[in-house]
Amino acid sequence: MSPEQQKDPGTGGSAPGTDKVPGTDGSAPGTGTGTVTTAVPARLDRLPWSRWHWMVVIGLGTVWILDGLEVTVVGNIAGRLSESGSGLPISSAQVTGLAAALYVAGACVGALFFGWLTDRFGRKKLFLVTLAVYLAATALTAVSFSTWWFLLFRFFTGFGIGGEYAAINSAIDELIPSKFRGRVDLIINGSFWLGAIGGSLLSIVALDTDLFAKNIGWRLTFALGVVLGLVILLVRRNVPESPRWLFIHGRGEEADTLVTQVEDKIRTERGETALPPPAGEITIHQRKSVGFLEIARTVFRSYPRRTTLGLALFIGQAFLYNAITFGFGAILTTFYDVPTGSTGYYFAVIAAGNFIGPLLLGKLFDTLGRRIMISSTYLLSGVLLFGTAWLFDRGSLTATTLTACWSVVLFFASAGASSAYLTVSEIFPMETRAMAIAFFYAIGTAAGGISGPLLFADLTKSGKVGDTVLAFQVGATLMCLAGLVAVAFAVKAEGRSLEDVARPLSAVSPSG
C-alpha cells in the first residue's frame, strides 16, 4: 500500500490498559505526557445543529467578510487614490499591483507564523490575537500620509488576515459536526463575498465627492472595517477552545467538561433528554507540540497525493482570484471607460454571484461528495473563463456583459476556491492542521497571489486587449489543471470524522 493508504484508517478503539482520564497513568494532569482514551471527537460529530453552532459560525466565520471588504475596497478606490488631492502620492498600478502583492505577501507570512502558534498554543488564543493585529493595521492604514506608510500597513493587514485563515479554519472544522462540515466551511469561506458586496457599495458612497472630500472618503472605508472588526471581536470572545486540541495537549478533563456543557445546552434547546450515542473512542498519547520536521515529513512523505492536491487547488484559485479581484476595476475603467466612482456597482454583481455559488452548491459537497464537486467546480469555471476570454478578445462584450460572464464563472469558481480551504483542513492529521492550512495557503498564494496581481496590473495597464486575454487564459488553465488533479487525488471526506479522514499522529493503534 502507498503511504497515504497506510495513514488513512479509521479511528482506533481503546487500547488495552490505557486510562480514560489524563494523569491516571502517573503523569500530572495537563503535562501532555499521558495516554488517554476519549470519545470527544465522536461526541462533537454526532451533535444536531444548534444555536451553539450558530454562535461558532458568527464568531469565527464573519472574518471573511472583513477580508472581502478589505480587498474590494482597495481595488475600487485605486483610481481615486491616484488622483490629485487624495492625500497620497501613489499611482493606480501601485495600489492594484505593489500594495496588493504586499497584502498577499503579509498574508502568507502571517499564515505560517500564526499557524505554527495556533497548533502550539491553541485555536482560541490565536484567533483573538490575529483579529487584533488586523484591527490595528487597518486603523493605521486609514491614517496613511505617505506611500511607504500605506504599503507597510497593507502588509501588516494581510499579516493579520493570513493568521486568521490558519486559526479560524482549523477551529471551525474541529467544532462543526462531520455531516455539516462541508457546506458550513464553504459558506463561511464564501462569505468573503458578502464583504466584497459591502466594499463595492461602500466605495460608491465613499468616492462620492459631493459627500466626502477626496482625501477623506477612502479613509472612512478602512475605518468601517475597524468598527466591524471590533463587533466581531466581542462575539468571538464567547467561542471556546477546540476540545480536539485540548485533549491532545494534555487537557482531557477540560475538553470533556466543555463538550458536556455543549451537550447540556443542546438538550435544553431541543427539549430532549438524550442525544444519539457517539460512534466510538480514540486513544492517543498526549503531547504539547509537533516540530516542523515532523510536520514536513507527515505532509510530504506520508501524504504525497494529498499534498499535490492541496497545492494544485490553492495555486489555481489564488492566481485567479487575486489577479482578478485586484484588477477588475482597472479593466472596467481601461477598456469600457467606466468612471472610477461607478465600478463598485459592477463588482457588487460579481460578488453576489461568488457568494451564491457556495450557498447553493455547498450541501452537494456533503451529499454528492468531495471528488465530484471539487473537480467539477474547478473545471467548469476554467472552461467558462476560456469562453469569456474568447468573447473579450473578439470585442463582443460590454461592461455589463463582461460582468455577467464573470458572475457565471465565479459562481462555480467560488465554491471550488472555498473547497480548497476545506480540503487542506480535513485531510491531514489534527496535530498539523493549522500549519497545513498555513503552508498550502502560503505556498499557493505566494505562487498565484503575489505574481497574479503584479502580472495582472501590468497587463491591464498596457491597454492592449491581447494582454488581458492572456491573463484570463493563464487563470483558466490553472483552474482546469487543478480540477484534473482533484479527479485523481480528491479524498472521500464527506460525512467522516476528521480522525477517520486522517489518523492523528498521537493515536494509539488498537493493538496498543
Short mmCIF file of C-alpha atoms in Angstrom, two decimals:
data_model
loop_
_atom_site.label_atom_id
_atom_site.label_comp_id
_atom_site.label_asym_id
_atom_site.label_seq_id
_atom_site.Cartn_x
_atom_site.Cartn_y
_atom_site.Cartn_z
CA MET A 1 0.00 0.00 0.00
CA SER A 2 1.04 3.61 -0.53
CA PRO A 3 1.98 5.74 2.49
CA GLU A 4 -1.32 7.57 2.18
CA GLN A 5 -3.35 4.37 2.25
CA GLN A 6 -1.42 3.22 5.29
CA LYS A 7 -2.14 6.53 7.03
CA ASP A 8 -5.88 6.59 6.29
CA PRO A 9 -7.52 4.10 8.68
CA GLY A 10 -10.48 4.80 10.88
CA THR A 11 -10.08 5.88 14.45
CA GLY A 12 -8.68 3.25 16.72
CA GLY A 13 -10.53 1.68 19.58
CA SER A 14 -9.40 1.70 23.17
CA ALA A 15 -6.02 0.13 23.63
CA PRO A 16 -5.77 -2.41 26.43
CA GLY A 17 -4.54 -0.92 29.68
CA THR A 18 -4.93 2.75 28.70
CA ASP A 19 -6.56 5.24 31.02
CA LYS A 20 -9.82 7.13 30.49
CA VAL A 21 -8.72 10.21 32.44
CA PRO A 22 -5.45 12.07 31.80
CA GLY A 23 -2.99 11.85 34.60
CA THR A 24 -4.03 8.44 35.97
CA ASP A 25 -1.05 6.77 34.34
CA GLY A 26 1.32 8.53 36.71
CA SER A 27 1.71 11.76 34.77
CA ALA A 28 0.40 15.04 36.08
CA PRO A 29 -2.80 16.30 34.51
CA GLY A 30 -2.10 18.81 31.78
CA THR A 31 1.52 17.79 31.24
CA GLY A 32 0.78 16.29 27.85
CA THR A 33 2.69 13.08 28.64
CA GLY A 34 -0.12 10.65 29.43
CA THR A 35 -2.24 8.27 27.38
CA VAL A 36 -5.93 8.98 27.19
CA THR A 37 -8.97 7.32 25.63
CA THR A 38 -11.67 9.78 24.66
CA ALA A 39 -14.97 9.96 22.79
CA VAL A 40 -14.77 13.75 22.41
CA PRO A 41 -14.46 13.74 18.57
CA ALA A 42 -17.38 11.33 18.17
CA ARG A 43 -19.48 13.29 20.67
CA LEU A 44 -18.90 16.51 18.70
CA ASP A 45 -19.64 14.87 15.34
CA ARG A 46 -22.99 13.39 16.39
CA LEU A 47 -24.43 16.67 17.71
CA PRO A 48 -27.51 18.07 15.94
CA TRP A 49 -27.30 21.64 14.62
CA SER A 50 -27.99 24.19 17.36
CA ARG A 51 -27.75 27.80 18.46
CA TRP A 52 -24.29 27.00 19.83
CA HIS A 53 -23.10 26.12 16.32
CA TRP A 54 -24.54 29.38 15.00
CA MET A 55 -22.50 31.21 17.64
CA VAL A 56 -19.35 29.49 16.39
CA VAL A 57 -20.17 30.35 12.77
CA ILE A 58 -20.89 34.00 13.55
CA GLY A 59 -17.93 34.43 15.87
CA LEU A 60 -15.38 32.82 13.59
CA GLY A 61 -16.76 32.86 10.08
CA THR A 62 -17.52 36.56 9.84
CA VAL A 63 -13.83 37.44 9.48
CA TRP A 64 -14.05 36.55 5.79
CA ILE A 65 -16.48 39.43 5.41
CA LEU A 66 -13.68 41.72 6.62
CA ASP A 67 -11.20 40.21 4.16
CA GLY A 68 -13.66 40.70 1.30
CA LEU A 69 -14.26 44.28 2.40
CA GLU A 70 -10.51 44.98 2.51
CA VAL A 71 -9.63 43.51 -0.88
CA THR A 72 -12.60 45.01 -2.71
CA VAL A 73 -12.28 48.49 -1.25
CA VAL A 74 -8.63 48.71 -2.26
CA GLY A 75 -9.39 47.57 -5.81
CA ASN A 76 -12.25 50.03 -6.18
CA ILE A 77 -10.51 53.06 -4.67
CA ALA A 78 -7.30 52.58 -6.67
CA GLY A 79 -8.35 55.20 -9.21
CA ARG A 80 -9.26 57.73 -6.52
CA LEU A 81 -6.04 57.21 -4.54
CA SER A 82 -4.01 58.02 -7.65
CA GLU A 83 -5.89 61.28 -8.27
CA SER A 84 -4.55 64.66 -7.20
CA GLY A 85 -5.93 65.65 -3.82
CA SER A 86 -6.27 62.12 -2.42
CA GLY A 87 -3.63 62.79 0.21
CA LEU A 88 -1.31 60.07 -1.09
CA PRO A 89 1.32 60.37 -3.87
CA ILE A 90 0.57 56.90 -5.28
CA SER A 91 -0.36 55.51 -8.71
CA SER A 92 -3.27 53.20 -9.52
CA ALA A 93 -0.80 50.50 -10.63
CA GLN A 94 0.97 50.74 -7.26
CA VAL A 95 -2.32 50.20 -5.44
CA THR A 96 -3.53 47.26 -7.56
CA GLY A 97 -0.03 45.87 -8.08
CA LEU A 98 2.54 46.57 -5.37
CA ALA A 99 0.13 47.20 -2.48
CA ALA A 100 -1.94 44.16 -3.44
CA ALA A 101 1.16 41.98 -3.63
CA LEU A 102 2.36 43.23 -0.24
CA TYR A 103 -1.05 42.49 1.28
CA VAL A 104 -0.87 38.93 -0.03
CA ALA A 105 2.79 38.56 1.00
CA GLY A 106 1.84 39.65 4.50
CA ALA A 107 -0.98 37.08 4.50
CA CYS A 108 1.46 34.33 3.52
CA VAL A 109 3.93 35.24 6.29
CA GLY A 110 1.12 35.68 8.81
CA ALA A 111 -0.40 32.33 7.94
CA LEU A 112 2.88 30.49 8.57
CA PHE A 113 3.76 32.42 11.73
CA PHE A 114 0.34 32.25 13.36
CA GLY A 115 -0.33 28.74 12.02
CA TRP A 116 2.65 27.44 13.99
CA LEU A 117 1.47 29.31 17.10
CA THR A 118 -2.09 28.01 16.64
CA ASP A 119 -1.02 24.36 16.69
CA ARG A 120 1.24 25.06 19.65
CA PHE A 121 -0.83 27.37 21.87
CA GLY A 122 -4.42 26.69 20.81
CA ARG A 123 -7.06 27.99 18.44
CA LYS A 124 -8.76 30.48 20.76
CA LYS A 125 -5.71 32.49 21.82
CA LEU A 126 -4.65 32.93 18.24
CA PHE A 127 -7.99 33.79 16.67
CA LEU A 128 -8.19 36.66 19.19
CA VAL A 129 -4.62 37.81 18.55
CA THR A 130 -4.88 37.68 14.75
CA LEU A 131 -8.05 39.79 14.75
CA ALA A 132 -6.34 42.35 16.99
CA VAL A 133 -3.44 42.57 14.52
CA TYR A 134 -5.87 43.11 11.67
CA LEU A 135 -7.71 45.86 13.56
CA ALA A 136 -4.54 47.78 14.43
CA ALA A 137 -3.11 47.56 10.90
CA THR A 138 -6.38 48.62 9.27
CA ALA A 139 -6.71 51.62 11.58
CA LEU A 140 -3.17 52.69 10.74
CA THR A 141 -3.89 52.27 7.01
CA ALA A 142 -6.79 54.70 7.37
CA VAL A 143 -4.43 57.45 8.58
CA SER A 144 -1.83 56.92 5.82
CA PHE A 145 0.04 60.11 4.99
CA SER A 146 2.67 58.69 2.64
CA THR A 147 3.04 55.90 0.10
CA TRP A 148 5.51 53.93 2.24
CA TRP A 149 3.13 54.07 5.23
CA PHE A 150 0.20 52.81 3.14
CA LEU A 151 2.28 49.96 1.70
CA LEU A 152 3.69 48.99 5.12
CA PHE A 153 0.31 48.65 6.77
CA ARG A 154 -1.22 46.87 3.80
CA PHE A 155 1.43 44.24 4.53
CA PHE A 156 0.50 44.07 8.22
CA THR A 157 -3.22 43.98 7.45
CA GLY A 158 -2.50 40.93 5.31
CA PHE A 159 -0.33 39.55 8.11
CA GLY A 160 -3.33 39.51 10.45
CA ILE A 161 -5.71 38.13 7.81
CA GLY A 162 -3.30 35.30 6.95
CA GLY A 163 -3.15 34.30 10.59
CA GLU A 164 -6.95 34.29 10.64
CA TYR A 165 -7.11 31.74 7.83
CA ALA A 166 -4.97 29.24 9.76
CA ALA A 167 -6.55 29.77 13.19
CA ILE A 168 -10.15 30.02 12.05
CA ASN A 169 -10.34 27.18 9.52
CA SER A 170 -8.78 24.73 11.97
CA ALA A 171 -11.17 25.78 14.75
CA ILE A 172 -14.28 25.67 12.56
CA ASP A 173 -13.65 22.19 11.22
CA GLU A 174 -12.91 20.85 14.71
CA LEU A 175 -16.14 22.28 16.17
CA ILE A 176 -18.66 21.59 13.39
CA PRO A 177 -20.34 18.11 13.16
CA SER A 178 -18.99 15.97 10.31
CA LYS A 179 -22.24 15.80 8.34
CA PHE A 180 -22.40 19.61 8.13
CA ARG A 181 -18.67 20.32 7.79
CA GLY A 182 -18.50 20.69 4.01
CA ARG A 183 -21.39 23.08 3.50
CA VAL A 184 -20.59 25.18 6.58
CA ASP A 185 -16.94 25.54 5.61
CA LEU A 186 -17.83 26.52 2.04
CA ILE A 187 -20.45 29.06 3.04
CA ILE A 188 -18.15 30.60 5.65
CA ASN A 189 -15.28 30.93 3.19
CA GLY A 190 -17.73 32.17 0.58
CA SER A 191 -18.89 34.92 2.94
CA PHE A 192 -15.77 36.77 1.78
CA TRP A 193 -18.06 37.95 -0.99
CA LEU A 194 -20.60 39.47 1.35
CA GLY A 195 -17.76 41.71 2.41
CA ALA A 196 -16.95 42.29 -1.24
CA ILE A 197 -20.52 43.43 -1.89
CA GLY A 198 -20.33 45.74 1.10
CA GLY A 199 -16.95 47.04 -0.02
CA SER A 200 -18.24 47.71 -3.53
CA LEU A 201 -21.28 49.62 -2.35
CA LEU A 202 -19.29 51.39 0.35
CA SER A 203 -16.74 52.58 -2.20
CA ILE A 204 -19.54 54.16 -4.26
CA VAL A 205 -20.56 56.28 -1.30
CA ALA A 206 -17.01 56.96 -0.13
CA LEU A 207 -15.86 58.09 -3.59
CA ASP A 208 -18.79 60.48 -4.00
CA THR A 209 -17.08 63.88 -3.75
CA ASP A 210 -20.45 65.51 -3.07
CA LEU A 211 -20.42 63.69 0.25
CA PHE A 212 -16.74 63.40 1.17
CA ALA A 213 -13.56 65.17 0.13
CA LYS A 214 -11.11 63.17 -1.98
CA ASN A 215 -8.73 62.74 0.94
CA ILE A 216 -11.44 61.66 3.41
CA GLY A 217 -13.81 59.17 1.75
CA TRP A 218 -11.30 56.37 1.19
CA ARG A 219 -10.09 56.68 4.79
CA LEU A 220 -13.62 56.14 6.07
CA THR A 221 -13.85 52.82 4.23
CA PHE A 222 -10.93 51.45 6.25
CA ALA A 223 -12.37 52.94 9.45
CA LEU A 224 -15.58 50.97 8.89
CA GLY A 225 -13.51 47.78 8.70
CA VAL A 226 -12.17 48.58 12.17
CA VAL A 227 -15.68 49.07 13.55
CA LEU A 228 -16.89 45.75 12.10
CA GLY A 229 -13.80 44.00 13.44
CA LEU A 230 -14.48 45.26 16.96
CA VAL A 231 -18.03 43.89 16.81
CA ILE A 232 -16.71 40.51 15.67
CA LEU A 233 -14.14 40.53 18.49
CA LEU A 234 -16.92 40.90 21.06
CA VAL A 235 -18.76 37.87 19.66
CA ARG A 236 -15.60 35.82 19.26
CA ARG A 237 -14.73 36.09 22.94
CA ASN A 238 -17.55 33.59 23.59
CA VAL A 239 -16.24 30.92 21.20
CA PRO A 240 -14.46 28.15 23.17
CA GLU A 241 -11.17 26.44 22.56
CA SER A 242 -11.31 23.37 20.32
CA PRO A 243 -11.94 20.29 22.51
CA ARG A 244 -9.94 18.27 19.99
CA TRP A 245 -6.92 20.49 20.57
CA LEU A 246 -7.42 20.35 24.34
CA PHE A 247 -7.43 16.58 24.78
CA ILE A 248 -4.41 16.02 22.58
CA HIS A 249 -2.43 18.66 24.52
CA GLY A 250 -2.91 17.11 27.93
CA ARG A 251 -6.14 18.89 28.88
CA GLY A 252 -8.55 15.99 28.52
CA GLU A 253 -10.69 16.83 31.55
CA GLU A 254 -11.20 20.38 30.26
CA ALA A 255 -12.20 19.02 26.84
CA ASP A 256 -14.69 16.60 28.40
CA THR A 257 -16.23 19.35 30.55
CA LEU A 258 -16.58 21.69 27.59
CA VAL A 259 -18.32 19.09 25.41
CA THR A 260 -20.61 18.13 28.30
CA GLN A 261 -21.65 21.77 28.65
CA VAL A 262 -22.42 21.98 24.93
CA GLU A 263 -24.44 18.75 25.10
CA ASP A 264 -26.45 20.09 28.04
CA LYS A 265 -27.23 23.30 26.15
CA ILE A 266 -28.41 21.37 23.10
CA ARG A 267 -30.59 19.01 25.16
CA THR A 268 -32.23 22.01 26.82
CA GLU A 269 -32.69 23.80 23.50
CA ARG A 270 -34.29 20.77 21.84
CA GLY A 271 -36.23 19.61 24.88
CA GLU A 272 -34.63 16.15 24.71
CA THR A 273 -33.23 14.00 27.48
CA ALA A 274 -30.79 12.09 25.30
CA LEU A 275 -28.60 12.61 22.26
CA PRO A 276 -27.56 9.98 19.70
CA PRO A 277 -24.75 7.77 21.05
CA PRO A 278 -21.20 8.65 19.92
CA ALA A 279 -19.70 6.39 17.27
CA GLY A 280 -16.61 5.28 19.16
CA GLU A 281 -13.48 6.33 21.01
CA ILE A 282 -9.88 7.07 20.19
CA THR A 283 -6.78 6.51 22.29
CA ILE A 284 -3.90 8.96 21.97
CA HIS A 285 -0.56 9.81 23.58
CA GLN A 286 -0.93 13.39 24.72
CA ARG A 287 1.75 15.82 23.58
CA LYS A 288 2.44 19.52 23.74
CA SER A 289 3.61 20.31 20.22
CA VAL A 290 4.82 18.93 16.90
CA GLY A 291 8.09 20.06 15.35
CA PHE A 292 8.47 21.46 11.85
CA LEU A 293 10.44 18.38 10.76
CA GLU A 294 7.62 16.03 11.77
CA ILE A 295 5.05 18.25 10.07
CA ALA A 296 7.09 18.32 6.84
CA ARG A 297 7.63 14.56 6.98
CA THR A 298 3.91 13.98 7.52
CA VAL A 299 2.79 16.27 4.71
CA PHE A 300 5.33 15.30 2.06
CA ARG A 301 6.26 11.70 2.85
CA SER A 302 3.08 10.25 4.33
CA TYR A 303 0.57 12.11 2.15
CA PRO A 304 2.22 12.98 -1.20
CA ARG A 305 -1.02 12.78 -3.23
CA ARG A 306 -2.91 14.93 -0.76
CA THR A 307 -0.06 17.42 -0.83
CA THR A 308 -0.21 17.58 -4.63
CA LEU A 309 -3.97 18.09 -4.41
CA GLY A 310 -3.68 20.93 -1.89
CA LEU A 311 -1.02 22.76 -3.90
CA ALA A 312 -2.96 22.46 -7.15
CA LEU A 313 -6.20 23.74 -5.63
CA PHE A 314 -4.58 26.68 -3.89
CA ILE A 315 -2.39 27.80 -6.78
CA GLY A 316 -5.29 27.68 -9.22
CA GLN A 317 -7.75 29.65 -7.13
CA ALA A 318 -5.15 32.05 -5.73
CA PHE A 319 -3.96 33.19 -9.15
CA LEU A 320 -7.47 33.57 -10.49
CA TYR A 321 -8.91 35.40 -7.52
CA ASN A 322 -6.04 37.61 -6.50
CA ALA A 323 -5.39 38.68 -10.07
CA ILE A 324 -9.00 39.41 -10.99
CA THR A 325 -10.16 40.79 -7.64
CA PHE A 326 -7.44 43.39 -7.57
CA GLY A 327 -7.71 44.19 -11.31
CA PHE A 328 -11.40 44.07 -12.23
CA GLY A 329 -11.94 47.79 -11.61
CA ALA A 330 -8.94 48.61 -13.81
CA ILE A 331 -10.42 46.54 -16.68
CA LEU A 332 -13.68 48.46 -16.49
CA THR A 333 -12.02 51.86 -16.48
CA THR A 334 -9.38 50.98 -19.10
CA PHE A 335 -11.47 49.16 -21.70
CA TYR A 336 -15.01 50.41 -21.10
CA ASP A 337 -14.47 53.94 -19.76
CA VAL A 338 -16.45 53.19 -16.61
CA PRO A 339 -15.97 56.08 -14.12
CA THR A 340 -13.95 55.14 -11.04
CA GLY A 341 -16.90 56.07 -8.85
CA SER A 342 -19.16 53.53 -10.60
CA THR A 343 -17.00 50.39 -10.67
CA GLY A 344 -18.47 49.32 -7.33
CA TYR A 345 -21.85 48.61 -8.92
CA TYR A 346 -20.31 46.08 -11.31
CA PHE A 347 -18.20 44.47 -8.63
CA ALA A 348 -21.21 44.09 -6.35
CA VAL A 349 -22.86 41.97 -9.05
CA ILE A 350 -19.97 39.52 -9.44
CA ALA A 351 -19.52 39.44 -5.67
CA ALA A 352 -23.14 38.33 -5.32
CA GLY A 353 -22.51 35.51 -7.81
CA ASN A 354 -19.49 34.46 -5.78
CA PHE A 355 -21.48 34.15 -2.57
CA ILE A 356 -24.48 32.44 -4.15
CA GLY A 357 -22.18 29.69 -5.53
CA PRO A 358 -21.08 28.21 -2.16
CA LEU A 359 -24.51 28.95 -0.68
CA LEU A 360 -26.35 26.84 -3.29
CA LEU A 361 -23.67 24.25 -4.04
CA GLY A 362 -22.29 23.75 -0.52
CA LYS A 363 -24.69 20.99 0.50
CA LEU A 364 -23.69 18.93 -2.55
CA PHE A 365 -20.13 18.66 -1.18
CA ASP A 366 -21.63 16.69 1.74
CA THR A 367 -24.07 14.64 -0.37
CA LEU A 368 -22.63 14.05 -3.86
CA GLY A 369 -19.16 14.08 -2.35
CA ARG A 370 -15.88 15.98 -2.37
CA ARG A 371 -14.29 14.48 -5.51
CA ILE A 372 -17.11 15.14 -7.98
CA MET A 373 -17.87 18.61 -6.62
CA ILE A 374 -14.30 19.87 -6.27
CA SER A 375 -13.26 18.69 -9.71
CA SER A 376 -16.43 19.87 -11.46
CA THR A 377 -16.39 23.37 -9.95
CA TYR A 378 -12.75 23.90 -10.91
CA LEU A 379 -13.16 22.51 -14.43
CA LEU A 380 -16.42 24.35 -15.14
CA SER A 381 -15.04 27.69 -14.00
CA GLY A 382 -11.89 27.19 -16.06
CA VAL A 383 -13.78 26.29 -19.25
CA LEU A 384 -16.19 29.20 -18.81
CA LEU A 385 -13.27 31.56 -18.26
CA PHE A 386 -11.72 30.43 -21.56
CA GLY A 387 -15.04 31.28 -23.19
CA THR A 388 -15.06 34.71 -21.56
CA ALA A 389 -11.51 35.37 -22.78
CA TRP A 390 -12.54 34.44 -26.34
CA LEU A 391 -15.53 36.81 -26.27
CA PHE A 392 -13.41 39.59 -24.78
CA ASP A 393 -10.77 39.13 -27.48
CA ARG A 394 -13.42 39.41 -30.21
CA GLY A 395 -14.74 42.64 -28.74
CA SER A 396 -18.15 41.05 -28.18
CA LEU A 397 -18.51 42.17 -24.57
CA THR A 398 -19.64 45.35 -22.90
CA ALA A 399 -19.02 46.28 -19.29
CA THR A 400 -22.40 44.76 -18.45
CA THR A 401 -21.99 41.51 -20.39
CA LEU A 402 -18.41 41.05 -19.15
CA THR A 403 -19.74 41.36 -15.62
CA ALA A 404 -22.45 38.80 -16.42
CA CYS A 405 -19.83 36.37 -17.77
CA TRP A 406 -17.69 36.83 -14.70
CA SER A 407 -20.69 36.23 -12.44
CA VAL A 408 -21.26 32.82 -14.03
CA VAL A 409 -17.57 31.90 -13.96
CA LEU A 410 -17.22 32.87 -10.33
CA PHE A 411 -20.44 31.15 -9.26
CA PHE A 412 -18.56 27.87 -9.76
CA ALA A 413 -15.05 29.16 -9.02
CA SER A 414 -16.07 30.47 -5.60
CA ALA A 415 -17.38 27.08 -4.49
CA GLY A 416 -14.19 25.48 -5.79
CA ALA A 417 -11.92 28.02 -4.11
CA SER A 418 -13.74 27.61 -0.78
CA SER A 419 -13.34 23.84 -1.07
CA ALA A 420 -9.55 24.30 -1.21
CA TYR A 421 -9.58 25.55 2.39
CA LEU A 422 -11.97 22.78 3.40
CA THR A 423 -9.76 20.17 1.77
CA VAL A 424 -6.43 21.02 3.40
CA SER A 425 -8.07 21.50 6.80
CA GLU A 426 -9.53 17.99 6.88
CA ILE A 427 -7.10 15.69 5.03
CA PHE A 428 -4.08 15.97 7.35
CA PRO A 429 -3.64 14.85 11.00
CA MET A 430 -5.02 17.10 13.71
CA GLU A 431 -1.63 17.95 15.20
CA THR A 432 -0.61 19.53 11.89
CA ARG A 433 -3.95 21.06 10.87
CA ALA A 434 -3.28 24.77 11.36
CA MET A 435 0.23 24.52 9.93
CA ALA A 436 -1.05 22.51 6.96
CA ILE A 437 -3.63 25.21 6.21
CA ALA A 438 -0.96 27.88 6.61
CA PHE A 439 1.53 26.02 4.41
CA PHE A 440 -0.81 25.46 1.50
CA TYR A 441 -2.28 28.93 1.77
CA ALA A 442 1.20 30.49 1.83
CA ILE A 443 2.70 28.42 -1.00
CA GLY A 444 -0.36 28.60 -3.21
CA THR A 445 -0.95 32.25 -2.56
CA ALA A 446 2.71 33.16 -2.99
CA ALA A 447 2.74 31.39 -6.35
CA GLY A 448 -0.55 32.77 -7.62
CA GLY A 449 -1.46 35.57 -5.26
CA ILE A 450 1.72 37.62 -5.37
CA SER A 451 2.61 37.08 -9.02
CA GLY A 452 -1.06 37.36 -10.04
CA PRO A 453 -1.69 40.98 -9.02
CA LEU A 454 1.74 42.12 -10.24
CA LEU A 455 1.29 40.45 -13.62
CA PHE A 456 -2.33 41.46 -13.97
CA ALA A 457 -1.62 45.11 -13.11
CA ASP A 458 0.99 45.25 -15.88
CA LEU A 459 -1.24 43.51 -18.41
CA THR A 460 -4.31 45.68 -17.82
CA LYS A 461 -2.20 48.84 -17.58
CA SER A 462 -0.95 48.27 -21.13
CA GLY A 463 -4.45 48.87 -22.51
CA LYS A 464 -3.96 46.02 -25.00
CA VAL A 465 -6.79 43.54 -25.33
CA GLY A 466 -4.39 40.67 -26.03
CA ASP A 467 -2.54 41.21 -22.75
CA THR A 468 -5.74 40.98 -20.69
CA VAL A 469 -6.87 37.93 -22.67
CA LEU A 470 -3.57 36.26 -21.77
CA ALA A 471 -4.19 36.90 -18.07
CA PHE A 472 -7.65 35.34 -18.38
CA GLN A 473 -6.22 32.29 -20.16
CA VAL A 474 -3.49 31.71 -17.57
CA GLY A 475 -6.06 31.75 -14.77
CA ALA A 476 -8.36 29.41 -16.70
CA THR A 477 -5.53 26.97 -17.42
CA LEU A 478 -4.53 26.73 -13.75
CA MET A 479 -8.14 26.16 -12.68
CA CYS A 480 -8.59 23.36 -15.22
CA LEU A 481 -5.32 21.69 -14.20
CA ALA A 482 -6.38 21.82 -10.55
CA GLY A 483 -9.72 20.24 -11.48
CA LEU A 484 -7.93 17.34 -13.18
CA VAL A 485 -5.73 16.82 -10.12
CA ALA A 486 -8.90 16.68 -7.99
CA VAL A 487 -10.34 13.99 -10.28
CA ALA A 488 -7.34 11.81 -9.46
CA PHE A 489 -6.50 12.71 -5.85
CA ALA A 490 -9.54 14.17 -4.04
CA VAL A 491 -10.29 12.42 -0.72
CA LYS A 492 -13.68 10.96 0.22
CA ALA A 493 -14.14 13.02 3.38
CA GLU A 494 -17.88 13.73 3.28
CA GLY A 495 -19.66 12.67 6.49
CA ARG A 496 -16.48 11.25 8.01
CA SER A 497 -14.83 12.21 11.28
CA LEU A 498 -11.63 14.22 10.94
CA GLU A 499 -9.85 11.45 12.84
CA ASP A 500 -11.11 8.93 10.29
CA VAL A 501 -10.04 11.01 7.29
CA ALA A 502 -6.53 11.42 8.73
CA ARG A 503 -5.47 9.45 11.78
CA PRO A 504 -3.87 11.68 14.47
CA LEU A 505 -0.10 11.32 14.78
CA SER A 506 -0.61 10.71 18.50
CA ALA A 507 -3.17 7.92 18.04
CA VAL A 508 -2.51 4.55 19.66
CA SER A 509 -3.33 1.54 17.49
CA PRO A 510 -5.96 -0.93 18.79
CA SER A 511 -3.19 -3.43 19.44
CA GLY A 512 -1.51 -0.95 21.74
#
